[in-house]
PDB file of C-alpha atoms in Angstrom:
ATOM      1  CA  UNK A 104     -23.344  45.966 -89.983  1.00 35.00           C
ATOM      2  CA  UNK A 105     -22.016  49.512 -89.958  1.00 36.00           C
ATOM      3  CA  UNK A 106     -22.536  52.268 -87.413  1.00 35.00           C
ATOM      4  CA  UNK A 107     -21.821  55.857 -88.392  1.00 34.00           C
ATOM      5  CA  UNK A 108     -21.420  59.302 -86.893  1.00 32.00           C
ATOM      6  CA  UNK A 109     -19.695  60.560 -90.020  1.00 29.00           C
ATOM      7  CA  UNK A 110     -19.881  64.290 -90.724  1.00 29.00           C
ATOM      8  CA  UNK A 111     -19.372  66.115 -94.040  1.00 26.00           C
ATOM      9  CA  UNK A 112     -16.171  65.452 -95.972  1.00 28.00           C
ATOM     10  CA  UNK A 113     -14.003  67.904 -97.849  1.00 27.00           C
ATOM     11  CA  UNK A 114     -11.521  66.124-100.093  1.00 26.00           C
ATOM     12  CA  UNK A 115      -9.119  67.393-102.705  1.00 29.00           C
ATOM     13  CA  UNK A 116      -9.895  66.168-106.238  1.00 27.00           C
ATOM     14  CA  UNK A 117      -6.647  67.143-107.913  1.00 28.00           C
ATOM     15  CA  UNK A 118      -4.772  64.801-110.178  1.00 29.00           C
ATOM     16  CA  UNK A 119      -5.244  62.295-112.918  1.00 26.00           C
ATOM     17  CA  UNK A 120      -4.334  58.948-111.397  1.00 31.00           C
ATOM     18  CA  UNK A 121      -7.315  56.643-110.985  1.00 32.00           C
ATOM     19  CA  UNK A 122      -6.696  53.995-108.353  1.00 35.00           C
ATOM     20  CA  UNK A 123     -10.108  52.383-108.469  1.00 35.00           C
ATOM     21  CA  UNK A 124      -9.836  49.925-111.327  1.00 37.00           C
ATOM     22  CA  UNK A 125      -8.941  49.659-114.977  1.00 36.00           C
ATOM     23  CA  UNK A 126      -6.325  51.619-116.873  1.00 37.00           C
ATOM     24  CA  UNK A 127      -4.072  54.230-115.353  1.00 40.00           C
ATOM     25  CA  UNK A 128      -3.331  57.688-116.749  1.00 38.00           C
ATOM     26  CA  UNK A 129       0.101  58.988-115.850  1.00 42.00           C
ATOM     27  CA  UNK A 130       1.794  62.263-116.584  1.00 40.00           C
ATOM     28  CA  UNK A 131       5.253  62.814-118.020  1.00 40.00           C
ATOM     29  CA  UNK A 132       7.320  61.311-120.805  1.00 35.00           C
ATOM     30  CA  UNK A 133       8.044  58.133-118.888  1.00 35.00           C
ATOM     31  CA  UNK A 134       4.427  57.009-119.022  1.00 35.00           C
ATOM     32  CA  UNK A 135       4.572  56.546-122.787  1.00 32.00           C
ATOM     33  CA  UNK A 136       7.440  54.096-122.421  1.00 34.00           C
ATOM     34  CA  UNK A 137       5.429  51.664-120.326  1.00 34.00           C
ATOM     35  CA  UNK A 138       1.803  51.148-121.219  1.00 41.00           C
ATOM     36  CA  UNK A 139      -0.833  49.401-119.156  1.00 44.00           C
ATOM     37  CA  UNK A 140      -1.268  45.765-120.222  1.00 50.00           C
ATOM     38  CA  UNK A 141      -4.671  44.117-120.275  1.00 49.00           C
ATOM     39  CA  UNK A 142      -3.279  40.653-119.434  1.00 59.00           C
ATOM     40  CA  UNK A 143      -3.733  41.222-115.723  1.00 68.00           C
ATOM     41  CA  UNK A 144      -5.100  37.855-114.596  1.00 76.00           C
ATOM     42  CA  UNK A 145      -8.369  37.037-112.819  1.00 81.00           C
ATOM     43  CA  UNK A 146      -9.883  39.457-110.340  1.00 86.00           C
ATOM     44  CA  UNK A 147      -9.534  38.435-106.729  1.00 90.00           C
ATOM     45  CA  UNK A 148     -12.892  37.447-105.194  1.00 92.00           C
ATOM     46  CA  UNK A 149     -14.345  39.143-102.136  1.00 95.00           C
ATOM     47  CA  UNK A 150     -14.786  36.550 -99.349  1.00 95.00           C
ATOM     48  CA  UNK A 151     -18.387  35.455 -98.941  1.00 94.00           C
ATOM     49  CA  UNK A 152     -18.420  36.040 -95.200  1.00 95.00           C
ATOM     50  CA  UNK A 153     -19.861  38.591 -92.840  1.00 94.00           C
ATOM     51  CA  UNK A 154     -17.231  41.262 -92.399  1.00 93.00           C
ATOM     52  CA  UNK A 155     -15.916  42.606 -89.122  1.00 94.00           C
ATOM     53  CA  UNK A 156     -18.154  45.466 -87.951  1.00 95.00           C
ATOM     54  CA  UNK A 157     -17.032  48.855 -89.272  1.00 97.00           C
ATOM     55  CA  UNK A 158     -17.477  52.072 -87.276  1.00 98.00           C
ATOM     56  CA  UNK A 159     -17.049  55.434 -89.005  1.00 98.00           C
ATOM     57  CA  UNK A 160     -16.735  59.066 -87.969  1.00 98.00           C
ATOM     58  CA  UNK A 161     -14.876  62.270 -88.802  1.00 98.00           C
ATOM     59  CA  UNK A 162     -12.710  64.987 -87.263  1.00 98.00           C
ATOM     60  CA  UNK A 163     -11.385  68.376 -88.285  1.00 98.00           C
ATOM     61  CA  UNK A 164      -7.678  68.073 -89.022  1.00 98.00           C
ATOM     62  CA  UNK A 165      -5.354  70.900 -88.095  1.00 98.00           C
ATOM     63  CA  UNK A 166      -2.520  69.209 -89.984  1.00 98.00           C
ATOM     64  CA  UNK A 167      -4.689  69.211 -93.113  1.00 98.00           C
ATOM     65  CA  UNK A 168      -5.557  72.907 -92.719  1.00 98.00           C
ATOM     66  CA  UNK A 169      -9.060  72.388 -91.363  1.00 98.00           C
ATOM     67  CA  UNK A 170     -10.133  69.569 -93.680  1.00 98.00           C
ATOM     68  CA  UNK A 171     -12.938  67.334 -92.435  1.00 98.00           C
ATOM     69  CA  UNK A 172     -11.352  63.880 -92.366  1.00 98.00           C
ATOM     70  CA  UNK A 173     -13.578  60.846 -92.455  1.00 98.00           C
ATOM     71  CA  UNK A 174     -12.361  57.618 -90.874  1.00 98.00           C
ATOM     72  CA  UNK A 175     -13.452  54.000 -90.557  1.00 98.00           C
ATOM     73  CA  UNK A 176     -12.313  51.298 -88.153  1.00 98.00           C
ATOM     74  CA  UNK A 177     -12.912  47.553 -88.223  1.00 98.00           C
ATOM     75  CA  UNK A 178     -12.009  46.198 -84.776  1.00 98.00           C
ATOM     76  CA  UNK A 179     -12.885  42.619 -83.763  1.00 97.00           C
ATOM     77  CA  UNK A 180     -12.126  43.470 -80.108  1.00 97.00           C
ATOM     78  CA  UNK A 181     -10.628  46.166 -77.872  1.00 96.00           C
ATOM     79  CA  UNK A 182      -6.909  46.372 -77.164  1.00 97.00           C
ATOM     80  CA  UNK A 183      -5.789  45.025 -80.540  1.00 98.00           C
ATOM     81  CA  UNK A 184      -2.840  46.282 -82.596  1.00 98.00           C
ATOM     82  CA  UNK A 185      -3.777  48.319 -85.645  1.00 98.00           C
ATOM     83  CA  UNK A 186      -3.120  48.279 -89.384  1.00 98.00           C
ATOM     84  CA  UNK A 187      -3.490  51.864 -90.618  1.00 98.00           C
ATOM     85  CA  UNK A 188      -4.608  51.950 -94.237  1.00 98.00           C
ATOM     86  CA  UNK A 189      -3.509  54.725 -96.608  1.00 98.00           C
ATOM     87  CA  UNK A 190      -5.780  54.971 -99.637  1.00 98.00           C
ATOM     88  CA  UNK A 191      -4.921  55.630-103.272  1.00 97.00           C
ATOM     89  CA  UNK A 192      -5.538  58.765-105.263  1.00 96.00           C
ATOM     90  CA  UNK A 193      -9.175  59.776-105.767  1.00 95.00           C
ATOM     91  CA  UNK A 194     -10.145  57.339-103.014  1.00 97.00           C
ATOM     92  CA  UNK A 195     -11.041  58.005 -99.381  1.00 97.00           C
ATOM     93  CA  UNK A 196     -11.364  56.159 -96.072  1.00 98.00           C
ATOM     94  CA  UNK A 197     -14.401  54.235 -97.302  1.00 97.00           C
ATOM     95  CA  UNK A 198     -12.448  52.597-100.146  1.00 97.00           C
ATOM     96  CA  UNK A 199     -10.706  50.254 -97.716  1.00 98.00           C
ATOM     97  CA  UNK A 200     -14.009  48.650 -96.700  1.00 98.00           C
ATOM     98  CA  UNK A 201     -16.371  49.210 -99.640  1.00 96.00           C
ATOM     99  CA  UNK A 202     -17.615  45.944-101.169  1.00 94.00           C
ATOM    100  CA  UNK A 203     -16.916  47.504-104.588  1.00 92.00           C
ATOM    101  CA  UNK A 204     -13.312  48.178-103.636  1.00 96.00           C
ATOM    102  CA  UNK A 205     -11.056  46.322-101.159  1.00 97.00           C
ATOM    103  CA  UNK A 206     -13.627  45.014 -98.636  1.00 97.00           C
ATOM    104  CA  UNK A 207     -10.898  44.664 -96.006  1.00 98.00           C
ATOM    105  CA  UNK A 208     -13.431  43.940 -93.254  1.00 98.00           C
ATOM    106  CA  UNK A 209     -14.416  40.770 -95.116  1.00 97.00           C
ATOM    107  CA  UNK A 210     -10.823  39.749 -95.802  1.00 97.00           C
ATOM    108  CA  UNK A 211     -10.049  40.324 -92.118  1.00 98.00           C
ATOM    109  CA  UNK A 212     -12.966  38.154 -91.000  1.00 97.00           C
ATOM    110  CA  UNK A 213     -12.044  35.415 -93.476  1.00 97.00           C
ATOM    111  CA  UNK A 214      -8.408  35.448 -92.373  1.00 97.00           C
ATOM    112  CA  UNK A 215      -9.311  35.242 -88.698  1.00 97.00           C
ATOM    113  CA  UNK A 216     -11.651  32.316 -89.417  1.00 96.00           C
ATOM    114  CA  UNK A 217      -8.643  30.596 -90.983  1.00 96.00           C
ATOM    115  CA  UNK A 218      -6.472  31.144 -87.906  1.00 97.00           C
ATOM    116  CA  UNK A 219      -4.914  34.528 -88.644  1.00 97.00           C
ATOM    117  CA  UNK A 220      -4.142  36.540 -85.456  1.00 97.00           C
ATOM    118  CA  UNK A 221      -6.682  39.287 -84.792  1.00 97.00           C
ATOM    119  CA  UNK A 222      -5.943  42.970 -85.332  1.00 98.00           C
ATOM    120  CA  UNK A 223      -7.891  46.125 -86.135  1.00 98.00           C
ATOM    121  CA  UNK A 224      -7.892  47.975 -89.461  1.00 98.00           C
ATOM    122  CA  UNK A 225      -8.275  51.758 -89.531  1.00 98.00           C
ATOM    123  CA  UNK A 226      -8.484  54.049 -92.574  1.00 98.00           C
ATOM    124  CA  UNK A 227      -8.593  57.832 -92.820  1.00 98.00           C
ATOM    125  CA  UNK A 228      -8.980  60.522 -95.487  1.00 98.00           C
ATOM    126  CA  UNK A 229      -5.698  61.883 -96.791  1.00 98.00           C
ATOM    127  CA  UNK A 230      -7.031  63.764 -99.813  1.00 97.00           C
ATOM    128  CA  UNK A 231      -4.864  63.648-102.924  1.00 96.00           C
ATOM    129  CA  UNK A 232      -1.820  65.020-101.110  1.00 95.00           C
ATOM    130  CA  UNK A 233       0.452  61.997-101.584  1.00 98.00           C
ATOM    131  CA  UNK A 234       0.620  61.714 -97.808  1.00 98.00           C
ATOM    132  CA  UNK A 235       3.404  64.265 -97.357  1.00 98.00           C
ATOM    133  CA  UNK A 236       3.760  67.915 -96.444  1.00 98.00           C
ATOM    134  CA  UNK A 237       2.812  70.268 -99.276  1.00 98.00           C
ATOM    135  CA  UNK A 238       3.700  73.895 -99.972  1.00 97.00           C
ATOM    136  CA  UNK A 239       0.239  74.921 -98.731  1.00 97.00           C
ATOM    137  CA  UNK A 240       1.174  73.651 -95.274  1.00 97.00           C
ATOM    138  CA  UNK A 241      -1.218  70.704 -95.528  1.00 98.00           C
ATOM    139  CA  UNK A 242       0.410  67.511 -94.248  1.00 98.00           C
ATOM    140  CA  UNK A 243      -1.604  64.290 -94.402  1.00 98.00           C
ATOM    141  CA  UNK A 244       1.313  62.308 -92.991  1.00 98.00           C
ATOM    142  CA  UNK A 245       1.385  64.462 -89.867  1.00 98.00           C
ATOM    143  CA  UNK A 246      -2.383  64.051 -89.625  1.00 98.00           C
ATOM    144  CA  UNK A 247      -1.942  60.269 -89.433  1.00 98.00           C
ATOM    145  CA  UNK A 248       0.757  60.394 -86.764  1.00 98.00           C
ATOM    146  CA  UNK A 249      -0.367  63.344 -84.645  1.00 98.00           C
ATOM    147  CA  UNK A 250      -4.175  63.183 -84.929  1.00 98.00           C
ATOM    148  CA  UNK A 251      -5.448  59.850 -86.225  1.00 98.00           C
ATOM    149  CA  UNK A 252      -3.309  57.568 -84.059  1.00 98.00           C
ATOM    150  CA  UNK A 253      -4.391  59.376 -80.858  1.00 98.00           C
ATOM    151  CA  UNK A 254      -8.016  59.043 -82.013  1.00 98.00           C
ATOM    152  CA  UNK A 255      -7.501  55.301 -82.492  1.00 97.00           C
ATOM    153  CA  UNK A 256      -5.926  54.999 -79.043  1.00 98.00           C
ATOM    154  CA  UNK A 257      -8.882  56.761 -77.426  1.00 98.00           C
ATOM    155  CA  UNK A 258     -11.131  54.161 -79.010  1.00 97.00           C
ATOM    156  CA  UNK A 259      -9.332  51.417 -77.086  1.00 97.00           C
ATOM    157  CA  UNK A 260      -6.839  50.092 -79.616  1.00 98.00           C
ATOM    158  CA  UNK A 261      -3.121  49.498 -79.078  1.00 98.00           C
ATOM    159  CA  UNK A 262      -1.149  52.125 -80.982  1.00 98.00           C
ATOM    160  CA  UNK A 263       2.154  50.913 -79.523  1.00 97.00           C
ATOM    161  CA  UNK A 264       1.901  48.182 -82.181  1.00 98.00           C
ATOM    162  CA  UNK A 265       1.080  49.643 -85.576  1.00 98.00           C
ATOM    163  CA  UNK A 266       1.477  48.520 -89.180  1.00 98.00           C
ATOM    164  CA  UNK A 267       0.860  50.382 -92.435  1.00 98.00           C
ATOM    165  CA  UNK A 268      -0.924  49.146 -95.546  1.00 98.00           C
ATOM    166  CA  UNK A 269      -1.270  51.269 -98.671  1.00 98.00           C
ATOM    167  CA  UNK A 270      -2.024  50.965-102.349  1.00 98.00           C
ATOM    168  CA  UNK A 271      -0.949  53.220-105.223  1.00 98.00           C
ATOM    169  CA  UNK A 272      -0.563  56.739-103.757  1.00 98.00           C
ATOM    170  CA  UNK A 273      -1.031  55.153-100.341  1.00 98.00           C
ATOM    171  CA  UNK A 274       1.732  52.660-101.086  1.00 98.00           C
ATOM    172  CA  UNK A 275       4.138  55.541-101.521  1.00 98.00           C
ATOM    173  CA  UNK A 276       2.678  57.127 -98.383  1.00 98.00           C
ATOM    174  CA  UNK A 277       3.284  53.993 -96.333  1.00 98.00           C
ATOM    175  CA  UNK A 278       6.937  53.906 -97.387  1.00 98.00           C
ATOM    176  CA  UNK A 279       7.321  57.627 -96.760  1.00 98.00           C
ATOM    177  CA  UNK A 280       5.885  57.462 -93.225  1.00 98.00           C
ATOM    178  CA  UNK A 281       8.164  54.694 -91.941  1.00 98.00           C
ATOM    179  CA  UNK A 282      10.581  57.050 -90.118  1.00 97.00           C
ATOM    180  CA  UNK A 283       7.748  59.061 -88.546  1.00 97.00           C
ATOM    181  CA  UNK A 284       6.298  56.079 -86.678  1.00 97.00           C
ATOM    182  CA  UNK A 285       9.481  54.979 -84.957  1.00 95.00           C
ATOM    183  CA  UNK A 286       9.460  51.932 -82.695  1.00 96.00           C
ATOM    184  CA  UNK A 287       5.666  51.587 -82.799  1.00 97.00           C
ATOM    185  CA  UNK A 288       5.870  50.456 -86.428  1.00 98.00           C
ATOM    186  CA  UNK A 289       5.890  46.660 -86.674  1.00 98.00           C
ATOM    187  CA  UNK A 290       5.430  46.147 -90.413  1.00 98.00           C
ATOM    188  CA  UNK A 291       4.576  47.722 -93.752  1.00 98.00           C
ATOM    189  CA  UNK A 292       2.629  46.346 -96.694  1.00 98.00           C
ATOM    190  CA  UNK A 293       2.383  48.115-100.047  1.00 98.00           C
ATOM    191  CA  UNK A 294       0.507  47.216-103.194  1.00 98.00           C
ATOM    192  CA  UNK A 295       1.386  48.853-106.530  1.00 98.00           C
ATOM    193  CA  UNK A 296       3.149  51.819-104.908  1.00 98.00           C
ATOM    194  CA  UNK A 297       3.099  55.032-106.942  1.00 98.00           C
ATOM    195  CA  UNK A 298       6.820  55.417-107.551  1.00 98.00           C
ATOM    196  CA  UNK A 299       8.779  57.362-110.150  1.00 98.00           C
ATOM    197  CA  UNK A 300      12.482  57.821-110.732  1.00 97.00           C
ATOM    198  CA  UNK A 301      12.159  61.384-112.060  1.00 97.00           C
ATOM    199  CA  UNK A 302       9.959  64.361-111.273  1.00 98.00           C
ATOM    200  CA  UNK A 303       9.406  64.869-115.008  1.00 97.00           C
ATOM    201  CA  UNK A 304       7.540  61.557-115.142  1.00 96.00           C
ATOM    202  CA  UNK A 305       5.211  62.174-112.201  1.00 97.00           C
ATOM    203  CA  UNK A 306       1.466  62.617-112.359  1.00 94.00           C
ATOM    204  CA  UNK A 307       0.367  66.277-112.179  1.00 94.00           C
ATOM    205  CA  UNK A 308      -0.297  67.387-108.613  1.00 95.00           C
ATOM    206  CA  UNK A 309       1.579  64.527-106.955  1.00 97.00           C
ATOM    207  CA  UNK A 310       4.371  66.875-105.867  1.00 98.00           C
ATOM    208  CA  UNK A 311       4.657  70.653-105.633  1.00 98.00           C
ATOM    209  CA  UNK A 312       7.787  70.842-107.786  1.00 98.00           C
ATOM    210  CA  UNK A 313      11.083  69.095-108.470  1.00 98.00           C
ATOM    211  CA  UNK A 314      12.467  70.117-105.080  1.00 98.00           C
ATOM    212  CA  UNK A 315       9.463  68.594-103.300  1.00 98.00           C
ATOM    213  CA  UNK A 316       9.924  65.366-105.245  1.00 98.00           C
ATOM    214  CA  UNK A 317      13.642  65.237-104.428  1.00 98.00           C
ATOM    215  CA  UNK A 318      12.897  65.786-100.743  1.00 97.00           C
ATOM    216  CA  UNK A 319      10.510  62.863-100.330  1.00 97.00           C
ATOM    217  CA  UNK A 320      11.313  60.312-103.067  1.00 98.00           C
ATOM    218  CA  UNK A 321      12.098  56.875-101.682  1.00 97.00           C
ATOM    219  CA  UNK A 322      14.962  56.407-104.129  1.00 97.00           C
ATOM    220  CA  UNK A 323      18.182  57.445-102.436  1.00 96.00           C
ATOM    221  CA  UNK A 324      16.487  57.092 -99.035  1.00 95.00           C
ATOM    222  CA  UNK A 325      16.166  53.308 -98.959  1.00 96.00           C
ATOM    223  CA  UNK A 326      17.955  53.210 -95.598  1.00 96.00           C
ATOM    224  CA  UNK A 327      14.811  54.615 -93.977  1.00 96.00           C
ATOM    225  CA  UNK A 328      13.180  51.220 -94.595  1.00 97.00           C
ATOM    226  CA  UNK A 329      15.936  49.217 -92.918  1.00 94.00           C
ATOM    227  CA  UNK A 330      14.865  46.919 -90.114  1.00 94.00           C
ATOM    228  CA  UNK A 331      11.116  47.151 -90.799  1.00 97.00           C
ATOM    229  CA  UNK A 332       9.321  43.989 -91.995  1.00 98.00           C
ATOM    230  CA  UNK A 333       8.157  44.910 -95.502  1.00 98.00           C
ATOM    231  CA  UNK A 334       5.994  43.266 -98.134  1.00 98.00           C
ATOM    232  CA  UNK A 335       5.760  44.699-101.655  1.00 98.00           C
ATOM    233  CA  UNK A 336       3.351  43.410-104.310  1.00 98.00           C
ATOM    234  CA  UNK A 337       2.998  44.832-107.810  1.00 97.00           C
ATOM    235  CA  UNK A 338       1.594  43.520-111.075  1.00 95.00           C
ATOM    236  CA  UNK A 339       3.906  43.206-114.050  1.00 94.00           C
ATOM    237  CA  UNK A 340       1.282  45.004-116.141  1.00 93.00           C
ATOM    238  CA  UNK A 341       1.268  48.001-113.800  1.00 95.00           C
ATOM    239  CA  UNK A 342       2.827  51.283-115.002  1.00 95.00           C
ATOM    240  CA  UNK A 343       4.582  51.476-111.639  1.00 97.00           C
ATOM    241  CA  UNK A 344       6.143  48.035-112.046  1.00 97.00           C
ATOM    242  CA  UNK A 345       9.543  49.178-113.412  1.00 97.00           C
ATOM    243  CA  UNK A 346      10.197  51.638-110.567  1.00 98.00           C
ATOM    244  CA  UNK A 347       8.840  49.225-107.946  1.00 98.00           C
ATOM    245  CA  UNK A 348      11.021  46.429-109.317  1.00 98.00           C
ATOM    246  CA  UNK A 349      14.045  48.727-109.104  1.00 98.00           C
ATOM    247  CA  UNK A 350      13.272  49.686-105.505  1.00 98.00           C
ATOM    248  CA  UNK A 351      12.893  46.056-104.438  1.00 98.00           C
ATOM    249  CA  UNK A 352      16.207  45.196-106.126  1.00 97.00           C
ATOM    250  CA  UNK A 353      17.921  47.889-104.039  1.00 95.00           C
ATOM    251  CA  UNK A 354      16.607  46.635-100.692  1.00 97.00           C
ATOM    252  CA  UNK A 355      18.384  44.156 -98.447  1.00 94.00           C
ATOM    253  CA  UNK A 356      16.974  41.921 -97.258  1.00 94.00           C
ATOM    254  CA  UNK A 357      14.579  41.532-100.152  1.00 96.00           C
ATOM    255  CA  UNK A 358      10.988  42.336 -99.093  1.00 98.00           C
ATOM    256  CA  UNK A 359       8.314  39.679 -98.963  1.00 98.00           C
ATOM    257  CA  UNK A 360       5.705  39.647-101.726  1.00 98.00           C
ATOM    258  CA  UNK A 361       6.672  39.784-105.373  1.00 96.00           C
ATOM    259  CA  UNK A 362       5.618  40.398-108.947  1.00 97.00           C
ATOM    260  CA  UNK A 363       3.061  38.518-111.002  1.00 93.00           C
ATOM    261  CA  UNK A 364       0.384  39.057-113.635  1.00 92.00           C
ATOM    262  CA  UNK A 365      -1.634  42.103-112.742  1.00 93.00           C
ATOM    263  CA  UNK A 366      -2.519  45.688-113.502  1.00 93.00           C
ATOM    264  CA  UNK A 367      -3.162  48.785-111.434  1.00 95.00           C
ATOM    265  CA  UNK A 368      -6.668  47.782-110.381  1.00 94.00           C
ATOM    266  CA  UNK A 369      -8.883  46.457-107.634  1.00 95.00           C
ATOM    267  CA  UNK A 370      -8.942  42.960-109.111  1.00 94.00           C
ATOM    268  CA  UNK A 371      -5.201  42.613-108.626  1.00 95.00           C
ATOM    269  CA  UNK A 372      -5.189  44.167-105.150  1.00 97.00           C
ATOM    270  CA  UNK A 373      -7.878  41.747-103.988  1.00 96.00           C
ATOM    271  CA  UNK A 374      -5.683  38.868-105.120  1.00 96.00           C
ATOM    272  CA  UNK A 375      -2.765  39.981-102.959  1.00 97.00           C
ATOM    273  CA  UNK A 376      -4.686  41.385 -99.958  1.00 98.00           C
ATOM    274  CA  UNK A 377      -4.940  38.004 -98.148  1.00 98.00           C
ATOM    275  CA  UNK A 378      -1.166  37.619 -98.258  1.00 98.00           C
ATOM    276  CA  UNK A 379      -0.668  41.217 -97.204  1.00 98.00           C
ATOM    277  CA  UNK A 380      -2.958  40.879 -94.185  1.00 98.00           C
ATOM    278  CA  UNK A 381      -1.380  37.600 -93.095  1.00 98.00           C
ATOM    279  CA  UNK A 382       2.077  39.172 -93.370  1.00 98.00           C
ATOM    280  CA  UNK A 383       1.041  42.172 -91.264  1.00 98.00           C
ATOM    281  CA  UNK A 384      -0.722  39.963 -88.705  1.00 98.00           C
ATOM    282  CA  UNK A 385       2.488  37.984 -88.237  1.00 98.00           C
ATOM    283  CA  UNK A 386       4.538  41.198 -87.947  1.00 98.00           C
ATOM    284  CA  UNK A 387       2.170  42.639 -85.334  1.00 98.00           C
ATOM    285  CA  UNK A 388       2.269  39.503 -83.201  1.00 94.00           C
ATOM    286  CA  UNK A 389       5.953  38.580 -83.608  1.00 89.00           C
TER     287      UNK A 389
END
């Protein structure tokens, strides 16, 4: 069951990276060196259970220069800690809960039925901004911290205990936002994070220019992740696998998760979502 007071949305549609399912188109010379593989394994099934009720709405974001930001929250009860979901490129807040996409409300209900500690899941529209401040002044990361978290708190959830979960563009965003959340951040889960070593290899529109890329790339800033429980999952058939593998190799201790058969698609993400949610539940209740 879903209740809604959602208003109109205004989302950016820049860019060429499709995070919904199937092959990925990447910009730059590096993309040609690592092609998408079709041997990605079976698609993860959506649990055949009634999902946790999802409530949706919207707000006008000052941090996103007046954009109307839709949001959705699945909360089994009041007062729970929250997993904030950062969506991939060309997705929006609905992708986290859509039956055709990640169906996180169903995975949450199934996990709780199997003894997983309860928490809320909240998603919000970040456009195609790569969740960081852009030259236009739009800053989806600031929107999450300064506007969305207060909204969640007003709805009765515990924002002193927060985790992040993101896929593709949102996976990068989750890593990027670690310092901004401070002591409230209890854990981070990323699936197929959109990572590149060089600006020349990035997808058009992901960054303003080479200086923007250098300012926010995770490589060279790995210390910002220190001390935060982290799980990283990526398919070996994913174009982002080489860079993700390199990041994981540079982190100590090694993050939870790992690499297996899989592409940059919903089928793979559904396979690893149960492990991601269990990991974040444990981090939130540690």
